[in-house]
C-alpha positions as MATLAB code, in Angstrom:
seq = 'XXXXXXXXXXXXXXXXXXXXXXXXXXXXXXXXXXXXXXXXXXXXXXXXXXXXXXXXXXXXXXXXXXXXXXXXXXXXXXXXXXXXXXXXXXXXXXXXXXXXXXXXXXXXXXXXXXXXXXXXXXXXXXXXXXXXXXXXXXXXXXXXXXXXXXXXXXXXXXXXXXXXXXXXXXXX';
ca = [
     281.894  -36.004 -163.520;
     283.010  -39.522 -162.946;
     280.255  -41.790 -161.571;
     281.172  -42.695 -157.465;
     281.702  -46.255 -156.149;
     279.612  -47.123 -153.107;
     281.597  -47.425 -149.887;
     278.851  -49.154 -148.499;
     278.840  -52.838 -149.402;
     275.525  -53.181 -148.006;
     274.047  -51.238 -150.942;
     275.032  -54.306 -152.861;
     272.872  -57.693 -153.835;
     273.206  -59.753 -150.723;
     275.349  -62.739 -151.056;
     273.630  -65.378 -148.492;
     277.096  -67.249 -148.454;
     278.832  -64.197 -147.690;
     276.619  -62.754 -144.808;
     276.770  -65.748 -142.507;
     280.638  -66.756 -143.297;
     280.983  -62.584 -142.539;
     278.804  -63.179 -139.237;
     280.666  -66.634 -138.255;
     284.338  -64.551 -138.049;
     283.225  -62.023 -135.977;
     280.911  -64.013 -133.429;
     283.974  -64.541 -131.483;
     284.812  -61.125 -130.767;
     283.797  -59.700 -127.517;
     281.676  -56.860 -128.409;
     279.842  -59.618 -130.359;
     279.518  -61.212 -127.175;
     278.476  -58.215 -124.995;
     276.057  -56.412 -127.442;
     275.261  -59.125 -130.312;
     276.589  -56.569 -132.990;
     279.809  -55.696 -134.226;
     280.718  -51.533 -134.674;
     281.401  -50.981 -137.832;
     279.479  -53.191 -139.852;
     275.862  -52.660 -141.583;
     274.618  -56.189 -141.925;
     276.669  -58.780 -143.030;
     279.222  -55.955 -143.875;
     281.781  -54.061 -143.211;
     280.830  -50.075 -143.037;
     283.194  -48.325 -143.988;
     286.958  -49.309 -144.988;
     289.856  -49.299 -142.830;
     292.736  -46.883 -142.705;
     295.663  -48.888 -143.508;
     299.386  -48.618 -142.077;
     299.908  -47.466 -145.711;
     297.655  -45.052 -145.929;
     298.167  -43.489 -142.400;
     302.555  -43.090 -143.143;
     301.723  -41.736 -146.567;
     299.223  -39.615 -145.642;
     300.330  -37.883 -142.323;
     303.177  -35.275 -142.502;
     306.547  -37.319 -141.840;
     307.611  -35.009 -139.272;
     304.558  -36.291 -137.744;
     305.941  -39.211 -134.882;
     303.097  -42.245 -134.710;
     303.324  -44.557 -131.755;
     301.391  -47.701 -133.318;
     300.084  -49.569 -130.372;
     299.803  -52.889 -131.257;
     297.293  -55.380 -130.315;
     297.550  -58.971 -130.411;
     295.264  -61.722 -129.081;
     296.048  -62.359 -125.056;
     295.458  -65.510 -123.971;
     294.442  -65.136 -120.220;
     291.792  -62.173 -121.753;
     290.719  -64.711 -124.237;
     290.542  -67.377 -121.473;
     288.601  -64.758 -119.034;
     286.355  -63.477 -121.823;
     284.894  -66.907 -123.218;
     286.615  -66.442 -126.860;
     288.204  -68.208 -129.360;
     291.721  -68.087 -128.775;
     292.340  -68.166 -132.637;
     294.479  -65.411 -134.352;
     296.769  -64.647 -137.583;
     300.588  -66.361 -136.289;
     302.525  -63.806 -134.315;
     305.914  -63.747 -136.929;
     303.352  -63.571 -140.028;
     301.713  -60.464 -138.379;
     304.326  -58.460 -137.465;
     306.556  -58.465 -140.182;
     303.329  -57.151 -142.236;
     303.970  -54.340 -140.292;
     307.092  -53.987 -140.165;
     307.277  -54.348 -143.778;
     304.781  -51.550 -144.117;
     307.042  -49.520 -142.110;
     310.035  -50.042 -143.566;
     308.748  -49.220 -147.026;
     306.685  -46.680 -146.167;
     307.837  -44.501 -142.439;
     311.234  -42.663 -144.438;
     312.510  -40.822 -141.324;
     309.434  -40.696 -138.882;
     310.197  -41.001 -135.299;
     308.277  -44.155 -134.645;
     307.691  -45.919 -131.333;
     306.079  -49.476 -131.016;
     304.147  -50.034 -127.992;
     301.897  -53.213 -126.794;
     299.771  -54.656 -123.538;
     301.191  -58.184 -125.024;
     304.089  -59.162 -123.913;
     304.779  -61.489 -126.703;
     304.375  -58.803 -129.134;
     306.978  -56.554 -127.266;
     309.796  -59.753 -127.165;
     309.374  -59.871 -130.944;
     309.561  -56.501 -132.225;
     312.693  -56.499 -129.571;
     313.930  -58.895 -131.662;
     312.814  -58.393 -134.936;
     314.196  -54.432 -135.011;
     316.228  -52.432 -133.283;
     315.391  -49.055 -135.317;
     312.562  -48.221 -133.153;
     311.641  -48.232 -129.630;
     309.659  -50.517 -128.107;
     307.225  -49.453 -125.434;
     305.764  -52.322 -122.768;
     302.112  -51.058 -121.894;
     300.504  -52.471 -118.676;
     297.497  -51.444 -116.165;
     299.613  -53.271 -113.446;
     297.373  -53.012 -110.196;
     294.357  -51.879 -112.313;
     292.971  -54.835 -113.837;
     293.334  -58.413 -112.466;
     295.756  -60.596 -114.478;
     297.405  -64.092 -114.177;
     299.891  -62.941 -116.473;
     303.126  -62.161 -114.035;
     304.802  -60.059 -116.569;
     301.675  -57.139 -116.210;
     300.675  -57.917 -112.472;
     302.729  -55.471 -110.881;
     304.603  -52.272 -111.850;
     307.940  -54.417 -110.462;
     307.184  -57.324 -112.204;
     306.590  -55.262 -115.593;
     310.217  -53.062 -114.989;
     312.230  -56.544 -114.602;
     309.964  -58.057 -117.458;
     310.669  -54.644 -120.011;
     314.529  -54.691 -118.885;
     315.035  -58.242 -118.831;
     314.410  -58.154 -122.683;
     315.832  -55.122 -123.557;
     312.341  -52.885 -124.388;
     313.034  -48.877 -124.212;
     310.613  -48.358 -121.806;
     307.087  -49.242 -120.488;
     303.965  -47.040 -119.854;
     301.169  -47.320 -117.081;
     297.604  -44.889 -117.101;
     297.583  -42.104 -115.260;
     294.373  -42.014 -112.891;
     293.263  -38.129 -112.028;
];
């Protein structure tokens, strides 16, 4: 039998260096904020790994349709939450998704969907081979973004560039 690998970092010598630069990235995240932990991580680790975009196409049946809800630093939430308003350059992450897909979806019904409306303008105009879905709690949650403060404003922001559709939570 082949000896395992560890999936718990944490198991290994502790790297001083590598704890507290590991601790300085995620400080700015909100559940940081609101519990003084991150999920996910054992000390100055992460857990367990991620499921990649890879992993999840390859791995899932392709008659299998994925809606990949993307998230994507807001600026207002950052602004309203107290966080940095830092993030990975919009272009540079999406089309490592979209190369992931592209490589990796064959024929899988996929639809894109987002709360950011920056997100949704890009993938508008990045690809036309899948849908696009505008996500918004219009009337729900307070925003000073016009685009997601009302369900009207969010129709004339989804057709005015082109997405196939938008998507509100239904309350019971």
């Amino acid at each position: 039998m082949p000896a395992s690998k560890s999936i718990f970092l944490s198991t290994e010598p502790c790297d001083q260096s590598r704890t507290r630069d590991f601790i300085d990235r995620v400080q700015p995240t909100l559940e940081w904020k609101m519990k003084g932990y991150k999920g996910n991580t054992r000390g100055g680790h992460v857990h367990e790994s991620f499921v990649t975009l890879e992993h999840v196409l390859v791995k899932i049946p392709e008659q299998v349709p994925i809606n990949i809800e993307i998230k994507y630093n807001v600026l207002w939430e950052a602004a309203k939450w107290q966080m940095d308003t830092w993030t990975i350059e919009l272009n540079t992450f999406l089309d490592g998704i979209l190369a992931a897909i592209y490589q990796f979806a064959g024929t899988r019904v996929i639809i894109f969907s987002s709360f950011a409306p920056e997100i949704c303008i890009a993938l508008r105009f990045k690809q036309r081979d899948y849908p696009v879905m505008f996500l918004n709690e219009a009337g729900l949650i307070p925003t000073t973004d016009v685009r997601a403060s009302s369900m009207q404003d969010a129709v004339h922001f989804a057709h005015r560039w082109a997405l196939d559709g938008l998507s509100k939570p239904l309350l019971l």
